[in-house]
Short mmCIF file of C-alpha atoms and ligand atoms in Angstrom, two decimals:
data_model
loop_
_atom_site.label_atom_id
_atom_site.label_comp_id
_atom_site.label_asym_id
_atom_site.label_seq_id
_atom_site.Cartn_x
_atom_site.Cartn_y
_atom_site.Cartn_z
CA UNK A 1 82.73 79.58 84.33
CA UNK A 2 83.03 76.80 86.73
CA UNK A 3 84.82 79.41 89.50
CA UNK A 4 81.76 81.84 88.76
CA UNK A 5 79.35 79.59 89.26
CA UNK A 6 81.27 78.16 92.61
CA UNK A 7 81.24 81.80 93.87
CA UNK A 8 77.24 82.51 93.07
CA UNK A 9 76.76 78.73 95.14
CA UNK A 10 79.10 79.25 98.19
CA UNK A 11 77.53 83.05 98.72
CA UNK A 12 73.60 81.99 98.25
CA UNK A 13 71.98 81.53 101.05
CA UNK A 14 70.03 78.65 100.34
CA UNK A 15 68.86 76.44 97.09
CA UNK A 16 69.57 78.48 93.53
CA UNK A 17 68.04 77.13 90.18
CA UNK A 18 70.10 76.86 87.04
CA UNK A 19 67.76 79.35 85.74
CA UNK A 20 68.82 81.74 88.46
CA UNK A 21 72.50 81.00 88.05
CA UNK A 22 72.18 80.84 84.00
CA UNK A 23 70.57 84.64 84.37
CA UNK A 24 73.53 85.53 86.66
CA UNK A 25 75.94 84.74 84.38
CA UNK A 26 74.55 85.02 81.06
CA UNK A 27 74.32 81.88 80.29
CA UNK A 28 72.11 79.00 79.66
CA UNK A 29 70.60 75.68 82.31
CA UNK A 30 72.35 73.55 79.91
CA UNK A 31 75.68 75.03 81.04
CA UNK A 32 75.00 75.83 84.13
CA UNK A 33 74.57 72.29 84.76
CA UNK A 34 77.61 71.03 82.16
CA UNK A 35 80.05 73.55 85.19
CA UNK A 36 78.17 72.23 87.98
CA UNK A 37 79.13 68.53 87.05
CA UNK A 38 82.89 69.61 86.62
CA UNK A 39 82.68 71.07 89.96
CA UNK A 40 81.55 68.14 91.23
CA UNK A 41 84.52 65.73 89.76
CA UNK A 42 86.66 68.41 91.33
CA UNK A 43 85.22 67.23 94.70
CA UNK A 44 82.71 70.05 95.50
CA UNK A 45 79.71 67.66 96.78
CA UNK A 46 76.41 69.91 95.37
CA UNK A 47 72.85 68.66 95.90
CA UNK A 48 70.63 69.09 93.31
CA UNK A 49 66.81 68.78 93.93
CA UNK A 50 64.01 69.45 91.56
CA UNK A 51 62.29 72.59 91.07
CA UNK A 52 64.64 74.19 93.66
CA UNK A 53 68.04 73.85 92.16
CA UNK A 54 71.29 73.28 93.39
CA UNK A 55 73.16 73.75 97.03
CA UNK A 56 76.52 73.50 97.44
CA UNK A 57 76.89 71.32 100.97
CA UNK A 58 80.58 70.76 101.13
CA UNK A 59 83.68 72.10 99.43
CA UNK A 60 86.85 69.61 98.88
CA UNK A 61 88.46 68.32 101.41
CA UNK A 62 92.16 68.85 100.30
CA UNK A 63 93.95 72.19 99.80
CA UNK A 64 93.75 72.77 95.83
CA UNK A 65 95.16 75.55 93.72
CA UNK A 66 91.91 75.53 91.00
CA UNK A 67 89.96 76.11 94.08
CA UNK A 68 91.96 78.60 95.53
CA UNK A 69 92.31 80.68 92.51
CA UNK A 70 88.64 80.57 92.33
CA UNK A 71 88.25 82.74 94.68
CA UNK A 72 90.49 85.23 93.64
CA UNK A 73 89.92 87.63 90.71
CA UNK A 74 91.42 86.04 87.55
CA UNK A 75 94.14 88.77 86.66
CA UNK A 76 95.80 88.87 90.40
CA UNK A 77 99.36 89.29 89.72
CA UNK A 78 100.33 86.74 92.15
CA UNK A 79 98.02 83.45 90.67
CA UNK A 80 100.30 82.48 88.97
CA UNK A 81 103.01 82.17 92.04
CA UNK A 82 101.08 80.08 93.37
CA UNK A 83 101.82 76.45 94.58
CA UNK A 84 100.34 73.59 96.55
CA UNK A 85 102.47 71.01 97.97
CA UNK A 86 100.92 67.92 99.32
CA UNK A 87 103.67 67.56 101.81
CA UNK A 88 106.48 69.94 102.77
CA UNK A 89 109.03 69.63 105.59
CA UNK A 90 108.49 73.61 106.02
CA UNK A 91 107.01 75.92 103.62
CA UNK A 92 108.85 78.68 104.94
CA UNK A 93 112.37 76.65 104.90
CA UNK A 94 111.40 75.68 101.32
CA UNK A 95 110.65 79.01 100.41
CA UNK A 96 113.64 80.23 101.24
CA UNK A 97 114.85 77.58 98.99
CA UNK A 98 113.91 79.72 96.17
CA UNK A 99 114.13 83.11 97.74
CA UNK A 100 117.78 82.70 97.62
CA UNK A 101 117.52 81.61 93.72
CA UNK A 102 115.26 84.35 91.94
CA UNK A 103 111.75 83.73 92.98
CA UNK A 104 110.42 86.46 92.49
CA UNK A 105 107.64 88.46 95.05
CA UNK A 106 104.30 86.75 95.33
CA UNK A 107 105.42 83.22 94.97
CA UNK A 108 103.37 81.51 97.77
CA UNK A 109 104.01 77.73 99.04
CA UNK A 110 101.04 76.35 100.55
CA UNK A 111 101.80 72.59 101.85
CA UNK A 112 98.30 70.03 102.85
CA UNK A 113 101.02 68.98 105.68
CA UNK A 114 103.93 70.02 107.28
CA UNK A 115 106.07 67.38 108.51
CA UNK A 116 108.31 69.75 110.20
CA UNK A 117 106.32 72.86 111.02
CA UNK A 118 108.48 75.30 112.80
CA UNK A 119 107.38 78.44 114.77
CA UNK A 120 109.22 81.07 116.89
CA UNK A 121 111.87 80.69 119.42
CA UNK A 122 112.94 77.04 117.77
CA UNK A 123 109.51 75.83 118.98
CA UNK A 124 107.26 73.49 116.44
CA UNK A 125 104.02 74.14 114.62
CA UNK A 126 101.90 71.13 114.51
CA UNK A 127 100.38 70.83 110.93
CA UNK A 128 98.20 67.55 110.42
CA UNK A 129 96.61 67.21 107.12
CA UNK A 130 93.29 68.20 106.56
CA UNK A 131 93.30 70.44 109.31
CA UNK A 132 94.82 73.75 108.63
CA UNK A 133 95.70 76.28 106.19
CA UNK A 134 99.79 76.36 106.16
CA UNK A 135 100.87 79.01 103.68
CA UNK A 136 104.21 81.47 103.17
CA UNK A 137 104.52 84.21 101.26
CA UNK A 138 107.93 85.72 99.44
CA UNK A 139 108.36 89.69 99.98
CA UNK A 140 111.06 91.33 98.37
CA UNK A 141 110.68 95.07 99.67
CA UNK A 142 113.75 97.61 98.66
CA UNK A 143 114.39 98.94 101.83
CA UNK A 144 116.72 98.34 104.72
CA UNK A 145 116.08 95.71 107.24
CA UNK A 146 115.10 98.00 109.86
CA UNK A 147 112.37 99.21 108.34
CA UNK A 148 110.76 96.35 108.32
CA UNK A 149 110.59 95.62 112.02
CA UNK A 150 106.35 96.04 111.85
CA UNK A 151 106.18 93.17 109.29
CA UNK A 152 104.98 90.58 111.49
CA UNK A 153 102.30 93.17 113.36
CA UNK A 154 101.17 93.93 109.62
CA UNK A 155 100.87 90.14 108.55
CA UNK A 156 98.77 89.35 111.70
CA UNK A 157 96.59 92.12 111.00
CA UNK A 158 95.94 90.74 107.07
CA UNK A 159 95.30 87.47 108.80
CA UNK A 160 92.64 89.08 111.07
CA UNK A 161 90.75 90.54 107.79
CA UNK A 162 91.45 87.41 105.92
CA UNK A 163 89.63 85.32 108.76
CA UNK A 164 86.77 87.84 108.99
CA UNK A 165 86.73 87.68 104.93
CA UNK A 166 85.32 84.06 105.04
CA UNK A 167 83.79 83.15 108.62
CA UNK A 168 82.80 87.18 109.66
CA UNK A 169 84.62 86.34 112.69
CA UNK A 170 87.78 88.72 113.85
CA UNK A 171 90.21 87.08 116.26
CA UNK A 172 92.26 88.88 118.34
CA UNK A 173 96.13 89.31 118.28
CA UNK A 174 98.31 88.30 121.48
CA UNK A 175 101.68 90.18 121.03
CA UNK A 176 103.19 89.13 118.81
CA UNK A 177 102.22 86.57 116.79
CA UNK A 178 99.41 84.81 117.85
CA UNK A 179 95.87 85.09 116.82
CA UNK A 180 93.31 84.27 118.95
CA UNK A 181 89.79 83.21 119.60
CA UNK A 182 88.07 82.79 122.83
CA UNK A 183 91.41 82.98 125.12
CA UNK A 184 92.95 80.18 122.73
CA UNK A 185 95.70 80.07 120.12
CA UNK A 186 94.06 79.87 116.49
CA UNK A 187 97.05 80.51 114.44
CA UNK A 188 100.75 81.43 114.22
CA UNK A 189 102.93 83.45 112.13
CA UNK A 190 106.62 83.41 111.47
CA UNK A 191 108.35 85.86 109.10
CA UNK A 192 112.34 85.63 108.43
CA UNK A 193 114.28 87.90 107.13
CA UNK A 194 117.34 87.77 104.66
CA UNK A 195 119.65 90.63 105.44
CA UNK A 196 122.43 92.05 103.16
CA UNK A 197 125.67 92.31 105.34
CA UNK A 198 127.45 95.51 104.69
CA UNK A 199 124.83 97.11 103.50
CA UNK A 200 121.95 96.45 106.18
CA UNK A 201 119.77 95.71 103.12
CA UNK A 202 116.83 93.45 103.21
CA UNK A 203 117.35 90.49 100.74
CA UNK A 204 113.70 89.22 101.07
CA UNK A 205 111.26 88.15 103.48
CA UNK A 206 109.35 85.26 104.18
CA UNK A 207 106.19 85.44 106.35
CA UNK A 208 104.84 81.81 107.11
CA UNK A 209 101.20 81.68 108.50
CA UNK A 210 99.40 78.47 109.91
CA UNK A 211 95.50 78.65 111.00
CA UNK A 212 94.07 75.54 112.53
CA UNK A 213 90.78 75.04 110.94
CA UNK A 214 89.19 71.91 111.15
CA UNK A 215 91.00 70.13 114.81
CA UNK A 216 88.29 69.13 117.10
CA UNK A 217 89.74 69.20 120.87
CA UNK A 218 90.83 65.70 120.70
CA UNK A 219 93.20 66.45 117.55
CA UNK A 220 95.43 68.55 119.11
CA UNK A 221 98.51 66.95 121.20
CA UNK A 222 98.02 66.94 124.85
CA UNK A 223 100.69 69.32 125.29
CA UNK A 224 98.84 71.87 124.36
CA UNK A 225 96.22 71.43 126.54
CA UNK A 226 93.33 73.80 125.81
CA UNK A 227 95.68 76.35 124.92
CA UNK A 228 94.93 76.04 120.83
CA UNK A 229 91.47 75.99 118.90
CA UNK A 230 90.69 75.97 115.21
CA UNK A 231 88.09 78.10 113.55
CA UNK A 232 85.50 75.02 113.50
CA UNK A 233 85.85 75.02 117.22
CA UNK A 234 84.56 78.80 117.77
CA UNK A 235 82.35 78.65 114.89
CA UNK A 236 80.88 75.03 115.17
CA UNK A 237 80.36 74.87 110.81
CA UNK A 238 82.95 73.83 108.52
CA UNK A 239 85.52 76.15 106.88
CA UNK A 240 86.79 75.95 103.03
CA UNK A 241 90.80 75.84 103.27
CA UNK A 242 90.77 76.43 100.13
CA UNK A 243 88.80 79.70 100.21
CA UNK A 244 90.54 80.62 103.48
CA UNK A 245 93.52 80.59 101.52
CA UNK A 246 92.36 82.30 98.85
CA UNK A 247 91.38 85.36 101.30
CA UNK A 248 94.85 85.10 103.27
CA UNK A 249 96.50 85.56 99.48
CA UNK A 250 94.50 88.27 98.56
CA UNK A 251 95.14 90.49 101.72
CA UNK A 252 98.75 89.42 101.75
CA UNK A 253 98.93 91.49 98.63
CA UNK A 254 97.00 94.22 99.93
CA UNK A 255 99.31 94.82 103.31
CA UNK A 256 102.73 94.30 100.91
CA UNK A 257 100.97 97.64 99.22
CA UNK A 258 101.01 99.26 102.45
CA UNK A 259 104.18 97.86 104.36
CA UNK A 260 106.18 100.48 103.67
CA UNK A 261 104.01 103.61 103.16
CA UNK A 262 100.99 103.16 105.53
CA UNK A 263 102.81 101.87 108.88
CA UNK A 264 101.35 103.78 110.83
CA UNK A 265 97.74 102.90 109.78
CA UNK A 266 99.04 99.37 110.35
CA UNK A 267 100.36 99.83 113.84
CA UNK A 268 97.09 101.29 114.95
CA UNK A 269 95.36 98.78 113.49
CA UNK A 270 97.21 96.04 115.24
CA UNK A 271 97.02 98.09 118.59
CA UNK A 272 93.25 97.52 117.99
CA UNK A 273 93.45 93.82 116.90
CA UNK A 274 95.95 93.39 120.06
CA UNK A 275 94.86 92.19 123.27
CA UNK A 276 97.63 90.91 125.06
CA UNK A 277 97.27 95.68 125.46
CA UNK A 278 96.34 96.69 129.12
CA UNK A 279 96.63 92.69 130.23
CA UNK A 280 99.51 91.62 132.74
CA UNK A 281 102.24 89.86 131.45
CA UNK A 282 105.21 88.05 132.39
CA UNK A 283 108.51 87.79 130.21
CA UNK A 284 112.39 87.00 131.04
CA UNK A 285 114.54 90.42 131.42
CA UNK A 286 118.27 90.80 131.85
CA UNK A 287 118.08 87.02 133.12
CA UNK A 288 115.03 87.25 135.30
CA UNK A 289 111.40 86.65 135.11
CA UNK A 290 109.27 90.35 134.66
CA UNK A 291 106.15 91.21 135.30
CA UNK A 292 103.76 93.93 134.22
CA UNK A 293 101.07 95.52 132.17
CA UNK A 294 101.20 95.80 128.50
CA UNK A 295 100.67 99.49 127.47
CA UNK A 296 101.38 99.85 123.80
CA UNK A 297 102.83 98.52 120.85
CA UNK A 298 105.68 101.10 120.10
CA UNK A 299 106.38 101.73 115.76
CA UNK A 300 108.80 99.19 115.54
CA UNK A 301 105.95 96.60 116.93
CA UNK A 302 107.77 96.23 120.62
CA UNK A 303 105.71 95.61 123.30
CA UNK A 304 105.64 98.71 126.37
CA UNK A 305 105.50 96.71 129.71
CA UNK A 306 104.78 98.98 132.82
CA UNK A 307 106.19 97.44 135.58
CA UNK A 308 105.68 97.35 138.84
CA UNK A 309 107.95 100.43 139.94
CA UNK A 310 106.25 102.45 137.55
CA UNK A 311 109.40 102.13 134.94
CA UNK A 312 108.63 101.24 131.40
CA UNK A 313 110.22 98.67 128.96
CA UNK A 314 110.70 97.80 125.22
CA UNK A 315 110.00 94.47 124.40
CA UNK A 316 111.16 93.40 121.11
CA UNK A 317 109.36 89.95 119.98
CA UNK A 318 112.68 88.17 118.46
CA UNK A 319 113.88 88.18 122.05
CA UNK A 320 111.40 86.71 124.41
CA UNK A 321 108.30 84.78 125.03
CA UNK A 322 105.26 86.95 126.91
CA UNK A 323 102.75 85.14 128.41
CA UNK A 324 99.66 85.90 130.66
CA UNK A 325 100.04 86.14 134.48
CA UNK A 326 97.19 83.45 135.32
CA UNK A 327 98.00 81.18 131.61
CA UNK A 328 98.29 81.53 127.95
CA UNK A 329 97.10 85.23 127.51
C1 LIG B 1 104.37 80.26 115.93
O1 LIG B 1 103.37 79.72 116.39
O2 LIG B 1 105.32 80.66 116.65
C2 LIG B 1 104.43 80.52 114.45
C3 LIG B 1 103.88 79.37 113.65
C4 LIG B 1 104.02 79.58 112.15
C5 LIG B 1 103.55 78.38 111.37
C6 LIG B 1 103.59 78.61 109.89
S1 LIG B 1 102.81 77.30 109.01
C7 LIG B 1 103.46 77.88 107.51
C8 LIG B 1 104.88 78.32 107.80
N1 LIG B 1 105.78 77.21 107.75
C9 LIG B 1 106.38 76.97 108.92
O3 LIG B 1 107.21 76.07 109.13
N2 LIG B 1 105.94 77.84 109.83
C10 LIG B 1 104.97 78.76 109.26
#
């Protein structure tokens, strides 16, 4: 009741009297009201002014797992996989934690803060509380490893819908794991994979994603310069985590449903979402520094780089870092 009534709130455009709500739902003022003071002990802050009705202003401020299931319909096979940590050194490292014991597909750690937030290539994912959504998800597909090798291009493409889900905004994708708004890094995604020796089998996967949300410029670390942004940043409103999440979950289930059988869909997709496509890049090869223009993302998810002599290369993501001639992109 409560989660129905949250829904009919967060979507209304403006005020929305109980008697509006009550009609909604079948039910009466009296408990519409009764759910709209349990939202509010759950943090939800919800004005409430006579003869217009009630506004919801601002959603928690921590990551939740009531709130996240509200927004997700109540028989998704995965809510109950579902757990929030308030701290974790990784959620992908403690994920694999219970990969390796019999978690089974779906179980999703989401952690308020990372304390050791890793990305690719060794390098560090900074994850302050209260700031972003930091959430991995356990895949168990039967199929060999190889086949796999589009996973990451498919997660960053769920992320993309997710995003647009809740804000209407679609960032872009620089190869390979990076989404992006406005020439900045918004998020990061790193999937592992578990590989059965002899047999080339895959085990499991994790796929780990982290979307800065709420950082102002002054909350990121210097290092980064103006390289990274968060969602409030390009949007200038607030953004529910906790609905976020909820839409990141939801299409995480939806792209495990096509991983296997609808690559090619996902490819093109990503080729769309992509635009690190028809940019020049620069990249280490054989030992020295490359540079060229990205043509296409090839089925396995390598990048094509033109370069300069007219020859073409395959750029598989576990290998190197691409980057933008003039910066980031
Ligand atoms: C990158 O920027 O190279 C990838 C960053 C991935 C960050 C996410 S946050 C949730 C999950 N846990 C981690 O330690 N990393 C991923």
């Amino acid at each position: 009741m409560e989660e129905r009534v949250l829904r009919l709130l967060a979507e209304a455009a403006g005020y929305l009297s109980g008697q509006q709500i009550g009609q909604a739902l079948g039910v009466s003022r009296a408990a519409v009201w009764k759910a709209v003071e349990r939202l509010r002990a759950r943090g939800y802050v919800i004005d409430s002014v006579t003869r217009q009705g009630y506004f919801l202003r601002s959603a928690p401020q921590k990551m939740d797992r009531e709130a996240i299931l509200a927004w997700m319909p109540p028989d998704h096979p995965w809510q109950d996989r579902i757990t929030v940590l308030a701290e974790a050194d990784s959620t992908n490292t403690r994920l694999k934690v219970l990969a390796a014991g019999d978690a089974p597909e779906g179980t999703v750690l989401i952690a308020e803060r990372q304390t050791g937030g890793r990305g690719r290539m060794g390098r560090s994912f900074v994850s302050p509380p209260g700031m972003g959504v930091y959430l991995s998800v356990l895949l168990r597909p039967e199929c060999l490893a190889g086949a796999l090798m589009h996973l990451t291009c498919a997660v960053g493409v769920a992320m993309c819908d997710a995003i647009q889900d809740v804000t209407g905004f679609r960032p872009g994708i620089k190869w390979t794991n990076d989404l992006v708004g406005d020439g900045r890094k918004l998020a990061g995604i790193l999937t592992e994979l578990s590989v059965e020796a002899e047999s080339g089998a895959a085990r499991y996967a994790v796929a780990g994603i982290g979307i800065n949300c709420r950082q102002r410029p002054e909350d990121f670390p210097p290092e980064l310069g103006n390289r990274a942004c968060s969602l409030e940043m390009l949007l200038a409103h607030p953004v529910d985590r906790n609905r976020l999440a909820a839409a990141m979950i939801l299409r995480l289930y939806e792209m495990r449903a096509a991983l296997l059988s609808g690559r090619d869909n996902l490819l093109n997709r990503y080729r769309r979402d992509c635009v690190t496509l028809g940019r020049e890049v620069v990249f280490q090869w054989a030992g020295k520094e490359e540079t060229g223009i990205a043509r296409d993302v090839d089925p396995e998810g390598a990048l094509i780089v033109e370069l300069s002599g007219g020859k073409t290369v395959q750029v598989a993501s576990g290998e190197v870092s691409v980057r933008g001639k003039t910066g980031y992109l």
